[in-house]
Short mmCIF file of C-alpha atoms in Angstrom, two decimals:
data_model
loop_
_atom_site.label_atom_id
_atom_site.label_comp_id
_atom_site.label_asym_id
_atom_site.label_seq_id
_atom_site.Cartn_x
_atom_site.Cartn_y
_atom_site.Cartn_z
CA UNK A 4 0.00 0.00 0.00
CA UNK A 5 2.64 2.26 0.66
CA UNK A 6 4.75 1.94 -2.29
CA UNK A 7 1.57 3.06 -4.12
CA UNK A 8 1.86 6.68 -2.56
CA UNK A 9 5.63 6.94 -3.00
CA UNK A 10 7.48 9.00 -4.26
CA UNK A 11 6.22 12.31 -3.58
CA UNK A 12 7.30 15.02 -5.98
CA UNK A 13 7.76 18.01 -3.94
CA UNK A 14 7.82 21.18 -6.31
CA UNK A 15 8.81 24.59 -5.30
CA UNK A 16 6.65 27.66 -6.40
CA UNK A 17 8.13 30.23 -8.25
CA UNK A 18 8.08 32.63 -5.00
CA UNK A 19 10.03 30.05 -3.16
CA UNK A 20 7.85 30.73 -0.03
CA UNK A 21 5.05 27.90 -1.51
CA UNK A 22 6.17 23.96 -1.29
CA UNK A 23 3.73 21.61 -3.35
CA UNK A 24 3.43 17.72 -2.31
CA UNK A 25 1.35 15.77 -5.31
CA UNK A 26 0.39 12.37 -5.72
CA UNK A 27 -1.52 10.19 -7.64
CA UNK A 28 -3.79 7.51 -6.34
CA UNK A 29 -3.05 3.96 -7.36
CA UNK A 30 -4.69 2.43 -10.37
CA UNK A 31 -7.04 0.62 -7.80
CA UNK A 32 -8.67 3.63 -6.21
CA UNK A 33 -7.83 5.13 -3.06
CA UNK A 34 -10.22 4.60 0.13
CA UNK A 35 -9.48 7.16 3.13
CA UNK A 36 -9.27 4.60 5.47
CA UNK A 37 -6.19 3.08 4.07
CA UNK A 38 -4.06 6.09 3.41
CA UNK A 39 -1.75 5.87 6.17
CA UNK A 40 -1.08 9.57 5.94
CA UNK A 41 -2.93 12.97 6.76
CA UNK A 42 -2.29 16.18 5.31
CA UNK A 43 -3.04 19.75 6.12
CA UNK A 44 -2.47 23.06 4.48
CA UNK A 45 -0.66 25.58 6.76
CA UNK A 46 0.33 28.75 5.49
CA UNK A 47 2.68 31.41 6.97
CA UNK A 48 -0.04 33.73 8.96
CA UNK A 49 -1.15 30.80 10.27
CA UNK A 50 2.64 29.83 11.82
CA UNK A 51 3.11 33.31 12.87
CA UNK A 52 -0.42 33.58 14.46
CA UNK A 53 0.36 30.33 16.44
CA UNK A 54 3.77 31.22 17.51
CA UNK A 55 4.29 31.60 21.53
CA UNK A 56 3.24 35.02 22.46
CA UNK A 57 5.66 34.90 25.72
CA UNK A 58 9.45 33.94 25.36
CA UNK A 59 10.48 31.55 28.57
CA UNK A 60 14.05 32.90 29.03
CA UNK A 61 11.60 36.41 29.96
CA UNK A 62 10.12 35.10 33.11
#
């Protein structure tokens, strides 16, 4: 099952600040329940937003 998934291509965007990840599902279909992999789409604002708001070495 795994093969089937591999290899990624990873392409940088012409910005350089955008990484793509494709794939293409097997021949045989893909059913969500055997993917043993979960992606999610995080962009920049959303690191920065998350980022501590206190530094530790400040306390």
């Amino acid at each position: 099952m795994l093969p089937a998934i591999l290899p990624l291509p990873l392409l940088a965007a012409d910005n350089d600040n955008t990484l793509v990840v494709t794939a293409a599902p097997p021949e045989t279909g893909l059913n969500e329940l055997d993917t043993p992999a979960a992606l999610s789409v995080v962009s920049g604002d959303d690191m920065r937003q998350a980022a501590p708001r206190v530094n530790l070495s400040e306390n």
